[in-house]
Every structure is written in structure tokens, then in C-alpha cells.
Coordinates of C-alpha atoms and ligand atoms in Angstrom, one line a residue:
Chain A
M1 CA -26.2 -0.2 -27.4
D2 CA -23.7 0.9 -24.6
K3 CA -25.0 -1.0 -21.3
T4 CA -21.9 0.6 -19.1
P5 CA -23.7 2.7 -16.6
K6 CA -22.4 6.0 -15.4
P7 CA -19.7 6.2 -13.4
L8 CA -20.3 7.2 -9.9
T9 CA -20.0 10.6 -8.4
L10 CA -17.4 10.9 -5.9
S11 CA -20.5 11.6 -3.0
E12 CA -22.0 8.4 -4.6
K13 CA -18.3 6.2 -3.7
L14 CA -18.3 8.1 -0.1
F15 CA -22.0 6.7 0.4
L16 CA -21.1 3.0 -0.2
V17 CA -18.1 3.4 2.6
R18 CA -19.0 2.8 6.0
F19 CA -18.2 5.5 8.9
R20 CA -18.5 5.6 11.9
V21 CA -18.3 9.9 12.4
D22 CA -16.4 11.2 15.4
S23 CA -17.8 14.4 17.4
T24 CA -15.1 16.1 16.6
S25 CA -12.5 16.9 13.8
H26 CA -9.4 14.8 14.0
L27 CA -7.8 17.2 11.2
A28 CA -7.0 21.2 11.3
V29 CA -5.7 23.6 9.3
N30 CA -3.8 26.5 10.5
Q31 CA -6.3 29.3 8.4
E32 CA -3.2 32.1 8.7
A33 CA -0.9 29.8 6.8
C34 CA -3.2 28.5 4.6
K35 CA -4.0 32.2 3.6
A36 CA -0.2 32.8 2.6
C37 CA -0.4 29.4 1.2
A38 CA 0.4 29.3 -2.3
D39 CA -0.5 25.7 -3.7
R40 CA -3.0 25.2 -1.2
A41 CA -2.1 21.2 -2.2
C42 CA -4.7 20.0 0.2
L43 CA -7.7 21.2 -1.9
T44 CA -6.5 18.6 -5.0
I45 CA -4.8 15.9 -3.6
C46 CA -7.5 14.4 -0.8
P47 CA -9.1 11.6 -2.2
T48 CA -12.1 12.6 -0.8
E49 CA -12.1 16.3 -1.1
V50 CA -12.2 16.8 2.6
Y51 CA -10.5 20.3 2.3
R52 CA -12.4 23.1 0.4
W53 CA -11.7 27.0 -0.5
D54 CA -14.4 29.5 1.3
G55 CA -13.6 32.6 -1.3
A56 CA -15.9 34.5 1.0
A57 CA -13.9 33.1 4.4
S58 CA -10.9 33.4 2.9
A59 CA -10.3 30.3 4.5
V60 CA -10.3 26.8 4.1
T61 CA -13.0 24.3 5.3
V62 CA -12.5 20.3 6.8
S63 CA -15.0 18.2 6.0
Y64 CA -13.5 15.6 8.4
E65 CA -16.7 13.0 8.5
G66 CA -15.6 11.7 4.7
C67 CA -11.8 11.2 5.6
L68 CA -10.4 7.8 4.7
E69 CA -7.3 8.5 6.8
C70 CA -5.2 7.7 3.5
G71 CA -2.5 10.2 5.4
T72 CA -1.9 11.9 2.5
C73 CA -2.7 15.7 3.0
R74 CA -0.5 15.4 6.1
I75 CA 2.5 14.3 3.8
A76 CA 1.4 16.6 1.3
C77 CA 1.0 20.1 3.3
A78 CA 4.9 21.7 2.9
K79 CA 3.9 24.4 5.4
G80 CA 3.1 21.6 8.6
A81 CA 0.3 23.6 8.8
L82 CA -2.3 20.9 8.8
T83 CA -2.9 18.9 12.2
W84 CA -3.6 15.2 12.0
R85 CA -5.0 13.5 14.7
N86 CA -6.2 9.6 14.9
P87 CA -10.1 9.9 15.5
S88 CA -11.2 8.5 18.9
G89 CA -10.8 4.4 18.6
G90 CA -13.1 2.8 17.1
F91 CA -14.6 5.8 14.6
G92 CA -13.4 7.4 11.3
V93 CA -13.5 4.9 8.8
C94 CA -14.7 1.7 8.8
Y95 CA -14.2 -0.4 5.9
R96 CA -15.7 -3.5 4.8
F97 CA -13.7 -4.8 2.4
G98 CA -10.5 -2.9 2.8
Chain B
M1 CA -6.3 1.0 34.3
T2 CA -2.1 1.2 35.1
E3 CA -0.8 -2.2 34.2
R4 CA 2.2 -3.9 33.3
Y5 CA 3.4 -6.0 30.3
D6 CA 6.6 -7.7 28.8
C7 CA 5.6 -6.2 25.8
I8 CA 3.1 -3.4 24.0
V9 CA 2.4 -3.8 20.1
V10 CA 1.0 -0.4 18.6
G11 CA -1.3 -1.6 16.1
A12 CA -3.1 -4.7 14.8
G13 CA -2.1 -5.0 10.9
P14 CA 0.2 -7.7 9.7
A15 CA 3.1 -6.5 11.2
G16 CA 1.7 -6.0 14.7
A17 CA -0.3 -9.1 14.7
A18 CA 3.0 -11.2 13.4
A19 CA 5.1 -9.6 16.5
A20 CA 2.2 -10.1 19.2
F21 CA 1.1 -13.9 17.3
T22 CA 5.2 -14.6 18.0
L23 CA 5.8 -13.4 21.3
A24 CA 2.3 -14.9 22.8
K25 CA 3.5 -18.3 21.7
A26 CA 6.8 -17.9 23.6
G27 CA 4.6 -17.5 26.6
L28 CA 5.0 -13.5 26.9
D29 CA 2.6 -10.8 28.6
V30 CA 1.7 -9.3 25.5
V31 CA -1.2 -6.6 24.9
V32 CA -1.8 -4.8 21.5
F33 CA -3.6 -1.5 21.1
E34 CA -5.3 -1.2 17.8
R35 CA -7.2 2.2 16.8
G36 CA -9.8 0.5 14.6
E37 CA -13.4 -0.7 15.9
Y38 CA -12.0 -4.0 14.4
P39 CA -8.4 -5.2 13.2
G40 CA -8.5 -4.6 9.4
A41 CA -11.2 -1.5 9.9
K42 CA -8.2 1.0 9.0
N43 CA -6.2 -1.0 6.1
M44 CA -6.3 -1.2 2.7
F45 CA -3.8 -2.2 0.3
G46 CA -3.4 -3.4 -3.1
G47 CA -4.8 -7.0 -2.7
I48 CA -1.9 -9.5 -2.8
L49 CA -0.8 -10.8 -0.1
Y50 CA 2.8 -12.7 0.3
S51 CA 2.9 -15.3 2.9
T52 CA 6.5 -17.0 3.2
V53 CA 6.4 -15.7 6.7
L54 CA 2.9 -16.6 7.7
N55 CA 2.8 -19.9 6.2
R56 CA 6.0 -20.4 8.4
L57 CA 3.8 -19.1 11.7
M58 CA 1.3 -21.4 10.2
P59 CA 1.8 -24.1 7.7
G60 CA -1.1 -24.4 5.2
F61 CA -2.8 -21.4 7.0
W62 CA -4.8 -20.5 3.2
A63 CA -7.0 -23.6 4.5
D64 CA -8.2 -21.7 7.3
A65 CA -7.8 -17.6 6.9
P66 CA -10.0 -15.8 4.7
V67 CA -8.2 -15.7 1.6
E68 CA -9.5 -15.1 -1.6
R69 CA -7.8 -16.6 -4.1
H70 CA -4.4 -17.4 -4.8
V71 CA -2.3 -16.2 -7.7
V72 CA -1.5 -18.4 -11.2
K73 CA -1.7 -16.1 -13.4
R74 CA -0.1 -12.6 -13.6
R75 CA 0.2 -10.6 -16.4
Y76 CA 1.9 -7.4 -16.9
S77 CA 0.6 -4.7 -19.3
F78 CA 1.9 -1.7 -20.4
V79 CA -0.3 0.5 -22.0
S80 CA -0.4 3.9 -24.1
N81 CA -3.1 6.3 -24.2
D82 CA -5.2 3.5 -26.6
S83 CA -3.5 0.3 -26.9
E84 CA -1.8 -2.4 -24.9
A85 CA 1.0 -4.6 -25.1
A86 CA 1.1 -7.4 -22.6
F87 CA 3.1 -10.2 -21.0
D88 CA 1.1 -13.2 -19.5
I89 CA 2.5 -16.1 -17.4
R90 CA 0.7 -18.9 -15.5
L91 CA 2.9 -21.3 -14.5
D92 CA 1.3 -24.6 -13.1
A93 CA 3.6 -25.0 -10.1
F94 CA 1.7 -21.8 -8.7
N95 CA -1.8 -23.9 -8.2
R96 CA 0.1 -26.1 -5.6
P97 CA 0.8 -25.7 -2.3
P98 CA 2.1 -23.3 -1.2
F99 CA 0.8 -21.4 -4.1
N100 CA 3.7 -19.4 -4.4
N101 CA 2.8 -18.1 -1.3
S102 CA 0.7 -15.2 -3.6
F103 CA -3.2 -14.7 -2.0
T104 CA -5.5 -12.0 -2.7
T105 CA -6.9 -11.1 0.4
L106 CA -9.1 -8.1 1.7
R107 CA -7.6 -7.1 4.6
A108 CA -10.7 -6.0 6.7
R109 CA -11.1 -9.8 6.8
F110 CA -7.8 -11.0 6.8
D111 CA -6.2 -8.6 9.3
R112 CA -9.7 -9.6 12.1
W113 CA -8.6 -13.3 11.7
F114 CA -4.8 -13.1 12.2
A115 CA -5.7 -11.0 15.1
A116 CA -7.7 -13.5 16.6
K117 CA -4.8 -15.5 16.5
A118 CA -2.4 -14.1 17.8
E119 CA -5.6 -13.7 20.4
E120 CA -5.7 -17.5 20.6
A121 CA -1.9 -18.1 21.1
G122 CA -2.8 -15.5 24.3
A123 CA -2.0 -12.5 23.3
L124 CA -4.9 -9.5 24.4
V125 CA -6.1 -7.4 21.7
V126 CA -7.8 -4.0 22.6
T127 CA -9.4 -2.8 19.8
G128 CA -10.8 0.9 19.3
A129 CA -7.7 2.4 21.1
V130 CA -5.9 5.0 20.2
V131 CA -2.1 4.9 21.4
D132 CA -1.4 8.9 21.8
D133 CA 2.4 9.0 23.0
L134 CA 5.0 7.1 24.2
I135 CA 5.9 7.5 27.6
I136 CA 9.6 8.2 28.2
K137 CA 10.9 7.2 31.6
D138 CA 15.2 8.2 32.5
G139 CA 15.8 8.6 28.2
A140 CA 14.0 5.2 27.3
V141 CA 10.5 4.3 26.0
A142 CA 8.7 2.7 29.1
G143 CA 5.1 2.5 28.1
V144 CA 2.3 4.3 26.0
R145 CA -1.0 6.5 26.3
V146 CA -3.6 5.0 25.5
R147 CA -7.1 7.6 24.8
M148 CA -9.1 6.3 27.7
E149 CA -9.6 7.0 31.8
G150 CA -6.5 6.6 33.4
G151 CA -4.8 4.8 29.7
E152 CA -1.2 4.5 31.1
V153 CA 0.0 1.5 30.2
F154 CA 4.0 0.0 30.8
A155 CA 6.0 -2.7 29.1
D156 CA 9.5 -3.5 29.1
V157 CA 9.7 -3.3 25.3
V158 CA 7.0 -1.2 23.0
I159 CA 6.6 -2.5 19.3
I160 CA 5.8 0.2 17.1
A161 CA 3.5 -1.1 14.0
E162 CA 1.5 1.5 13.5
G163 CA 1.7 1.9 9.6
A164 CA 2.8 4.6 7.2
N165 CA 0.7 7.1 8.9
S166 CA 3.8 7.4 11.6
L167 CA 2.6 10.0 14.1
L168 CA 3.7 7.9 17.3
A169 CA 7.5 7.4 15.7
E170 CA 7.6 11.4 14.7
K171 CA 5.8 12.7 17.9
A172 CA 8.5 10.7 19.7
G173 CA 11.4 12.4 17.4
L174 CA 12.2 8.5 16.1
K175 CA 11.8 9.7 12.3
P176 CA 10.7 12.8 10.8
K177 CA 7.9 13.3 8.6
P178 CA 8.0 11.6 5.4
D179 CA 8.9 13.3 2.3
S180 CA 6.2 13.6 -0.7
A181 CA 8.8 12.2 -2.9
N182 CA 9.1 9.0 -0.8
M183 CA 5.4 8.5 -0.3
S184 CA 2.6 7.0 -2.7
L185 CA -0.9 7.1 -2.5
G186 CA -2.7 4.4 -3.5
V187 CA -6.6 4.7 -4.5
K188 CA -8.6 1.5 -5.1
E189 CA -12.5 0.5 -5.5
I190 CA -13.8 -3.0 -4.7
I191 CA -15.6 -3.8 -7.7
S192 CA -18.1 -6.9 -7.8
L193 CA -19.0 -9.4 -10.3
P194 CA -20.2 -12.8 -10.2
K195 CA -17.4 -15.2 -9.8
G196 CA -18.2 -17.2 -12.9
V197 CA -17.9 -14.0 -15.3
I198 CA -14.3 -13.4 -13.1
D199 CA -13.2 -17.3 -14.1
D200 CA -14.5 -16.5 -17.7
R201 CA -13.0 -13.2 -18.4
F202 CA -9.4 -13.5 -16.7
G203 CA -9.6 -17.6 -17.8
L204 CA -9.8 -18.7 -14.3
E205 CA -10.8 -21.7 -12.2
D206 CA -12.5 -22.8 -8.5
A207 CA -9.7 -20.9 -6.8
E208 CA -7.5 -19.4 -8.8
G209 CA -6.8 -15.8 -9.4
A210 CA -4.8 -13.2 -11.6
A211 CA -3.1 -10.1 -11.1
V212 CA -2.7 -7.4 -13.7
E213 CA -0.2 -4.7 -13.4
F214 CA -0.6 -1.7 -15.7
F215 CA 2.2 0.6 -16.7
G216 CA 3.3 3.2 -19.2
E217 CA 0.5 5.6 -19.6
A218 CA -1.8 3.8 -16.7
L219 CA -2.5 7.2 -15.2
G220 CA -2.0 9.6 -18.4
P221 CA 0.8 10.6 -20.3
G222 CA 3.5 12.1 -17.8
V223 CA 1.9 10.7 -14.9
P224 CA 4.5 8.5 -12.7
G225 CA 2.8 5.3 -11.2
G226 CA 0.7 2.8 -12.4
G227 CA -2.5 0.4 -12.0
F228 CA -3.9 -2.8 -11.0
I229 CA -6.6 -5.5 -10.8
Y230 CA -6.4 -8.1 -8.7
T231 CA -9.3 -10.9 -8.8
N232 CA -10.9 -12.0 -5.5
Q233 CA -13.9 -14.5 -5.2
E234 CA -17.0 -12.1 -6.0
S235 CA -15.1 -8.7 -6.9
L236 CA -11.9 -6.9 -8.1
S237 CA -9.6 -4.7 -6.4
V238 CA -9.0 -2.4 -9.3
G239 CA -6.6 0.5 -8.1
I240 CA -3.9 3.1 -8.9
A241 CA -1.0 5.0 -7.1
C242 CA 1.2 7.8 -7.7
P243 CA 3.8 9.3 -6.0
I244 CA 2.4 12.2 -4.0
S245 CA 5.1 14.7 -5.0
A246 CA 3.5 13.9 -8.7
L247 CA 0.0 14.2 -7.7
K248 CA 0.6 17.5 -5.8
E249 CA 3.3 18.9 -8.7
K250 CA 0.4 18.3 -11.4
G251 CA -2.5 19.0 -9.5
I252 CA -4.3 15.6 -10.0
K253 CA -6.9 14.9 -8.3
P254 CA -6.9 11.1 -6.8
N255 CA -10.4 10.4 -7.8
G256 CA -10.2 11.7 -11.2
L257 CA -7.2 9.8 -12.0
I258 CA -8.7 6.3 -10.8
D259 CA -12.0 7.2 -12.9
G260 CA -9.6 8.0 -15.9
F261 CA -7.7 4.5 -15.6
K262 CA -11.0 2.8 -15.1
R263 CA -11.9 4.5 -18.6
H264 CA -8.8 3.3 -20.2
P265 CA -10.1 0.4 -23.0
A266 CA -7.3 -2.1 -21.6
V267 CA -8.9 -1.8 -18.0
S268 CA -12.8 -1.1 -18.7
R269 CA -12.8 -4.6 -21.2
L270 CA -11.9 -6.4 -17.8
I271 CA -14.3 -4.5 -15.1
R272 CA -17.2 -4.5 -17.6
G273 CA -21.2 -4.5 -15.8
G274 CA -19.3 -4.4 -12.4
A275 CA -20.9 -2.7 -9.2
T276 CA -18.6 -0.3 -7.2
E277 CA -18.8 -1.9 -3.2
E278 CA -16.4 0.5 -1.3
Y279 CA -13.9 3.2 -2.1
L280 CA -10.4 3.3 -0.6
A281 CA -7.2 4.9 0.0
H282 CA -3.7 4.7 2.3
I283 CA -0.5 6.1 1.9
I284 CA 2.9 3.7 0.8
P285 CA 6.3 4.5 2.0
E286 CA 8.4 4.1 -1.2
G287 CA 11.7 5.3 -0.3
G288 CA 13.3 2.3 0.3
Y289 CA 16.5 1.8 1.8
N290 CA 17.7 5.4 1.8
A291 CA 14.9 7.0 3.6
M292 CA 14.6 4.4 6.4
P293 CA 14.4 5.7 10.1
E294 CA 16.3 4.5 13.0
L295 CA 15.0 1.0 13.8
V296 CA 15.7 0.7 17.6
T297 CA 15.8 3.1 20.5
G298 CA 16.0 2.3 24.3
G299 CA 12.4 0.4 25.3
A300 CA 11.4 0.5 21.6
L301 CA 11.2 -1.4 18.1
L302 CA 9.8 -0.1 14.6
A303 CA 8.1 -2.7 12.6
G304 CA 6.3 -2.6 9.4
D305 CA 5.7 0.5 7.0
C306 CA 6.2 2.7 9.7
A307 CA 10.0 1.9 9.2
G308 CA 9.7 2.2 5.6
F309 CA 9.6 -1.6 4.7
V310 CA 8.1 -2.2 1.5
N311 CA 10.1 -3.1 -1.5
P312 CA 10.0 -0.4 -3.7
S313 CA 10.6 -2.0 -7.4
L314 CA 8.0 -2.7 -9.5
Y315 CA 6.0 -4.9 -6.8
K316 CA 4.4 -3.2 -4.0
E317 CA 5.8 -6.0 -1.4
G318 CA 4.5 -4.8 2.2
S319 CA 2.8 -7.4 3.7
N320 CA 5.8 -10.3 4.0
L321 CA 7.7 -7.7 4.8
A322 CA 5.9 -6.4 7.9
M323 CA 5.3 -10.3 9.1
A324 CA 8.9 -10.9 8.9
S325 CA 10.0 -7.6 10.6
G326 CA 7.1 -8.0 13.5
V327 CA 8.5 -11.7 13.6
M328 CA 12.0 -10.3 14.2
A329 CA 11.1 -7.3 16.3
A330 CA 9.6 -10.3 18.5
E331 CA 12.4 -12.3 18.4
T332 CA 15.0 -9.5 19.8
V333 CA 12.3 -8.9 22.6
M334 CA 12.3 -12.5 24.0
E335 CA 16.1 -12.8 23.6
A336 CA 15.9 -8.9 25.1
K337 CA 13.9 -10.6 28.1
S338 CA 16.5 -13.5 28.4
R339 CA 19.1 -11.1 29.3
G340 CA 16.9 -8.7 30.9
D341 CA 18.3 -5.3 29.6
F342 CA 16.4 -3.5 26.6
S343 CA 18.7 -0.7 26.4
K344 CA 19.2 0.3 22.8
K345 CA 22.6 -1.7 22.3
T346 CA 20.3 -4.9 22.9
L347 CA 17.2 -4.0 21.3
E348 CA 20.3 -3.4 18.0
G349 CA 20.0 -7.4 17.7
Y350 CA 17.0 -6.6 15.8
V351 CA 18.6 -4.5 12.6
K352 CA 21.3 -7.6 13.0
R353 CA 18.1 -9.8 12.4
L354 CA 17.1 -8.1 9.4
E355 CA 20.3 -7.5 7.4
E356 CA 20.7 -11.0 7.6
S357 CA 16.8 -11.5 6.5
F358 CA 15.6 -11.1 3.1
V359 CA 14.2 -7.4 4.4
L360 CA 17.1 -5.6 4.4
K361 CA 19.0 -7.8 2.0
D362 CA 16.0 -6.9 -0.5
L363 CA 16.1 -3.2 0.3
R364 CA 19.5 -2.6 -0.2
R365 CA 19.0 -4.5 -3.7
Y366 CA 16.7 -2.3 -4.4
K367 CA 17.9 0.9 -2.8
D368 CA 18.1 3.4 -5.9
A369 CA 14.8 2.1 -7.4
P370 CA 13.0 5.5 -6.2
D371 CA 15.1 7.4 -7.7
V372 CA 15.7 5.7 -10.7
L373 CA 12.1 5.1 -11.5
R374 CA 11.7 8.7 -10.4
S375 CA 14.0 10.2 -13.2
T376 CA 13.2 7.5 -16.2
T377 CA 10.4 9.5 -17.0
G378 CA 10.4 8.5 -20.7
L379 CA 8.5 5.2 -19.0
F380 CA 5.2 7.0 -18.1
K381 CA 5.5 9.8 -21.5
D382 CA 7.8 8.9 -24.8
Y383 CA 7.8 5.0 -24.8
P384 CA 4.8 4.1 -24.3
E385 CA 3.6 5.7 -27.8
A386 CA 6.8 4.6 -29.1
V387 CA 6.5 0.9 -28.5
M388 CA 3.1 1.2 -29.2
E389 CA 3.9 2.6 -32.5
M390 CA 6.5 -0.2 -33.0
L391 CA 4.0 -2.9 -32.5
T392 CA 1.8 -1.9 -34.9
R393 CA 3.9 -1.3 -37.5
H394 CA 5.1 -4.7 -36.8
F395 CA 1.6 -6.4 -36.5
T396 CA -0.2 -4.5 -39.4
I397 CA -0.5 -6.7 -42.4
S398 CA 0.7 -4.3 -45.4
E399 CA 2.7 -5.0 -48.5
E400 CA 6.1 -2.7 -47.4
S401 CA 9.1 -5.5 -47.3
K402 CA 10.5 -6.6 -43.9
A403 CA 13.2 -4.0 -45.1
D404 CA 11.5 -1.3 -45.3
A405 CA 9.3 -1.9 -42.5
H406 CA 12.7 -2.8 -40.1
K407 CA 14.2 0.8 -41.6
E408 CA 10.9 2.6 -40.5
L409 CA 10.5 0.4 -36.9
K410 CA 14.0 2.4 -36.2
R411 CA 13.0 5.8 -37.5
I412 CA 10.2 5.9 -35.1
L413 CA 12.2 4.6 -32.2
K414 CA 14.4 7.5 -33.2
G415 CA 12.4 10.3 -33.8
R416 CA 10.8 9.4 -30.1
V417 CA 13.2 8.9 -28.2
S418 CA 17.3 8.7 -28.1
L419 CA 18.7 5.3 -28.7
L420 CA 21.2 6.0 -25.9
R421 CA 18.8 6.8 -23.5
L422 CA 16.7 4.1 -24.1
A423 CA 19.7 2.0 -23.7
G424 CA 20.7 3.3 -20.9
D425 CA 16.9 3.4 -19.3
V426 CA 16.7 -0.4 -20.2
L427 CA 20.1 -0.8 -18.3
R428 CA 19.1 0.7 -15.2
L429 CA 15.8 -0.9 -14.7
R430 CA 16.6 -4.0 -15.6
K431 CA 17.8 -4.3 -12.1
F432 CA 14.6 -3.8 -10.6
V433 CA 12.1 -6.4 -12.5
R434 CA 13.9 -8.7 -10.3
Ligands
FAD1 C1 -2.3 0.9 -2.3 C2 -1.6 0.0 -1.5 C3 -1.5 -1.0 -2.3 C4 -0.6 -2.2 -1.6 N1 -0.1 -3.2 -2.2 C5 0.1 -4.0 -1.6 C6 0.1 -5.7 -1.8 O1 -0.3 -6.0 -2.9 N2 1.3 -6.8 -1.9 C7 2.0 -6.4 -0.4 O2 2.2 -7.0 -0.2 N3 1.3 -5.1 0.0 C8 1.2 -4.4 -0.6 N4 0.9 -2.9 0.0 C9 1.5 -2.5 1.3 C10 1.1 -3.1 2.5 O3 -0.7 -2.7 2.6 C11 1.9 -2.7 4.3 O4 3.2 -2.6 3.6 C12 1.4 -3.7 5.2 O5 0.3 -3.3 5.6 C13 2.3 -2.9 6.4 O6 1.7 -3.6 7.6 P1 1.8 -2.7 8.9 O7 1.2 -3.9 9.8 O8 3.1 -2.2 9.1 O9 0.8 -1.6 8.8 P2 -0.6 -1.3 8.7 O10 -1.3 -2.5 7.7 O11 -0.9 -0.2 8.3 O12 -1.2 -1.8 10.0 C14 -1.0 -0.5 11.0 C15 -1.8 -0.8 12.4 O13 -2.0 0.1 13.3 C16 -2.8 0.8 13.5 N5 -2.8 2.0 13.8 C17 -2.3 3.2 13.3 N6 -1.8 3.8 14.7 C18 -2.0 3.6 15.8 C19 -2.1 4.2 16.9 N7 -2.0 5.3 17.2 N8 -2.9 3.7 18.3 C20 -3.9 2.4 17.7 N9 -3.3 1.7 16.5 C21 -3.1 2.5 15.6 C22 -3.8 1.0 12.3 O14 -5.6 0.7 12.5 C23 -3.7 -0.7 11.8 O15 -4.5 -1.5 12.0 C24 0.3 -1.7 -0.8 C25 -0.2 -0.9 0.1 C26 -1.0 0.3 -0.4 C27 -1.2 1.8 0.1
SF4_2 S1 -1.8 22.8 2.0 FE1 -1.3 23.0 4.0 S2 -1.2 25.2 4.2 FE2 -2.1 24.9 2.1 S3 -3.9 25.1 2.3 FE3 -4.0 23.3 2.5 S4 -3.8 22.6 4.8 FE4 -3.3 24.9 4.6
SF4_3 S1 -6.1 11.5 5.6 FE1 -6.7 11.3 3.4 S2 -9.0 11.6 3.1 FE2 -8.4 12.0 4.8 S3 -8.4 14.3 5.1 FE3 -6.3 14.0 4.4 S4 -6.0 13.7 2.4 FE4 -8.4 13.3 2.9

């Protein structure tokens, strides 16, 4: 009998992380650059899938609330179209283990 | 808040806390600004604290510090898609103080403790305080702008220990945005298991710990990087690291990558029955010596990850280098203070100290490691399968004569990889395995 529990989905994993959500986003993208961006690396490279492509609006949506502040998207965006600011002091991810 | 200190430290990670501790002990007026709710709130790492420097600052620190286990057992596991060949070492000497200066650790607990030690020594640690800018006066750094009412704070000198996501240093033009080939992403899960299960599964007792590193096809065929499992008291740190450039090029989702790693039979056996408690991610600077920024400017020094001080060999050793550079930055500040001169020229003494220490000696020694690891694609592709096929043949009991089996081994190897390429790769890699 296989007792292995089903692997957690990403939202289940995020549910385990403690966040103090800031009132405004610490992440911003330049939608004009994103429209013209060939690889849209941010959509795949974020470990919590903060960035999604909204086909109808032809724009990148940014769910900053689930950001682990790992720093990857800023390095990955070759266009320099991504503005990364530290969230307000004490806000954002608060690891319990680390 | 218009105030003046001898020194401002940005960031209460291992680099910043070590700097603040050293300065405060020497009686200097030092303030640390940390953006997290508490020190460690923003920080994660693989999980082994290397502690030669810490043990110098606080001999026998492990009796007091929230360390999980000391590492007595190391396992290097080379995996193909479904098989594993591993090398295990367990040394009794590692069971005695100073425990080979290797302790599994959880950063949210450890960083908080270390910052509290700096506070006890006399430093002021302000949490929930984001530094947004360096204040430049007459071409030199004169202070910082903290994101709060009237948050201009001045000091003779600023130690920038903001970590790998070096927004401040970049904004001030001290370094460019790092290249995606020189930065890896690490993703980790804390997976809880009862202590007894961990002890039995890894062959440990009491405070003994194990560190397992996975190479080869740990992340799937052709994906560079590797994985790890480190034992904490009642949990495992299970994670992977992969260059951002490779993730980008292959369009790989990091969460899928760690899930795949957890499913590998060599890994799933060890984490079976455990429950994920936390999901974490962070970047690791891996450009090494060749990617190092300018380390000093008038009135400021860079320490730790924001200076790129991570040993880019197969070990992700950063904590010790961070603390060492924090201490040396502090010593340089003390010297500058005694001379009353905080010019770039005086602060260059920091670079000299680093050059004479293991920090830059090791970074220089491994300076080609990032390029070599990048170009040795066979490591993550052809070799694992070939090695596993050879071992399978070698250990399979059959009636084939040994001579025939040996011939067959050679054929397998030749068919998979050119012997010349293998020999070349072995030579090139040898240097980086210590
Ligand atoms: C996945 C992974 C695995 C690793 N494994 C290991 C390992 O097993 N062993 C090992 O020795 N090393 C390991 N490392 C490396 C190690 O974590 C780092 O080298 C070390 O943490 C660097 O210390 P630091 O103080 O320079 O930076 P950090 O630990 O990143 O600390 C920087 C601090 O500054 C704060 N900060 C940043 N910007 C600001 C600002 N503007 N204002 C106020 N505060 C700010 C942050 O909140 C943080 O607390 C690993 C790293 C990663 C990512
Ligand atoms: S990678 Fe940069 S430019 Fe491209 S879609 Fe993402 S944020 Fe926009
Ligand atoms: S910092 Fe990391 S977690 Fe946050 S949005 Fe960027 S890639 Fe995602």
C-alpha cells in the first residue's frame, strides 16, 4: 500500500509560509516592455508564481503577496523592466524556520 | 531621527551581526538596521553553518546558540535518473569540540540569537528598518536614509551587509546588477519528522547530524546544479540549487524542480512520511572571484554576500566567509577610526586583510570553478547514466568472465563519452573538490 501523501500544491506550500502583507506592492513591471518581451522569464522562474500573463489584458499581473523575496526575478529580467523594492520594514515574508 | 554613530551596519545577517559584534566589543558606537520583523525573518540557506570565525568570536558558542546538530556524517551521492552511487564518511573526530565547525542551523532562530549577542555587546539593533539609500557627501558615503520619519542617520562609515539582493550597493553604483549566469536560485522545504526516525534513517544519535549532497541528474537530465538534505533536530532541510541562467534557458519552474527532486527514489526514501512545514527560496551569488565588485569606497565597505563571498566550488560555503568579512570590515573601521581617516585609501586595508585570509585565498583558488562547472555539461548529462551502467555491470552477479565484463565496461564508457573528454573533465574538476 502506498502511504505517500499527495505532494503539496504550490498554494498549499504558500499557506505554510508566514507573511505580513504590505499594503502596496514592492514589485512593479513596465507593461510596455513586458508586451514586447520575448521570453517572459518572470512567468516561469518565480518559485511562487507571483507573475502571470493575463492574455485578455495583454499584461503581466503581479501577486506580490506571495513573494518570498528571493531576488530571482530581478536577476532574470533581462530588460530591466522589473522594479524591485524592499517591502516596508517588518512586512513581507517572515520565515519561522529559515 | 537625526543621529550620528561611529558606524552604521546595513543588515543583520551573519556578516552584519559579526561586524556589529566586533565593533561593539571594541567600544564603538554602532547601529544595525535590519528590514525584517526580526533578524532572520528574511533569511534562508541550505543549512550548514560553518563556524571557525564564530568560534573565535565566542569560544564554545554551540552550548548557547540555537544550532540543530553537528555534522558527523557526510554523504556525496551521485544519482542518475533512478539509481544512486554514494560515498559516505563519518569521522569520530567530528563528534568532539569544535565539531568540525559544521552545524545544521535554521536561520530564523540563529540570526536572531547572533544579533542579540551583538546587542548584548553594546550594538543598537533596529528591526523593521529598511535602508533605502546611502547618503553621499563630497563624494563619500556619509550615512543612510532609513524608511521612517526623518530617517537620515549619519556615521563615519557604513558597512553594507545587505546580502545577495544588493539593491543598495547597486543603486549607489558600487556594483552592477549581477549576471544570471553568476547567480543561483536555491529552493528549500523544511520537512518535519520525529527525531527517532531521523536518527534511525541517517544512522545518528543525540546531537549528531548528517549532510547529504546530491549530484549528477539530481535535478533531471541535463539540468546543472544539485540537491541536498541536511538533518535538523526534528526536521530535514531538503533543497536544490540551480543557476538562474539555466532555469531561464530551459524554462524550468523551480517549484516543479524541487518536487521532482523529492520524488527521486534516493531522496524520497529519506523524507518519507515527513510533513512540509515551510517553503523557502533565496539567491546565491556564485560568480566567485571574477565577479567580485569593488569592495570599498570612501566611507563604506561591502561584506558578505553583497560582496559575492561564497565559495563557488561544490560547497556552498557562505556563512563563514560572511562572518570573516564582517569581522575584517569591523577591524578596518577600528583602524580608520584610530587614524581619523575614512577615505577609500585607508579602507583599502580591508581588501588587504581579506587577501591574507581564507576568504580571498579560497575565492581565488576556486576562481575558475564557475566557468568549469558551467562548461562540464557531461556532469549533469552523459556521465551519470554511464557511471551507473558501469557500476550495474560491475556489481551484477553473472557468469560472464571478468575479462569480458571489463571489455564491456570500456565499451559502455566509450559509447557514452569520449575517454579524452572524461579525462580532461576529471582533471579540471579535481581542483574543486578540495
Ligand atoms: C539556498 C542556499 C543555500 C546555502 N547554503 C549554505 C550552507 O549550507 N552553508 C553556508 O555556509 N552558506 C550557505 N549559503 C550561503 C549563506 O546563506 C550566505 O553566504 C550568508 O547568509 C551571507 O550572509 P550575509 O550576512 O552576507 O547576507 P544575508 O544572510 O542575506 O543577510 C542580509 C541581511 O540584510 C538585511 N537587509 C537587506 N537589505 C536591507 C536594507 N536595505 N535595509 C535593512 N536591512 C536589509 C536582510 O533582511 C538580511 O537580514 C546558502 C545560500 C543559499 C541561498
Ligand atoms: S521578464 Fe521582465 S520584461 Fe519580460 S515579462 Fe517579465 S518583467 Fe516583463
Ligand atoms: S523575489 Fe522571488 S519570490 Fe518574489 S517575485 Fe521575484 S522570483 Fe518570485
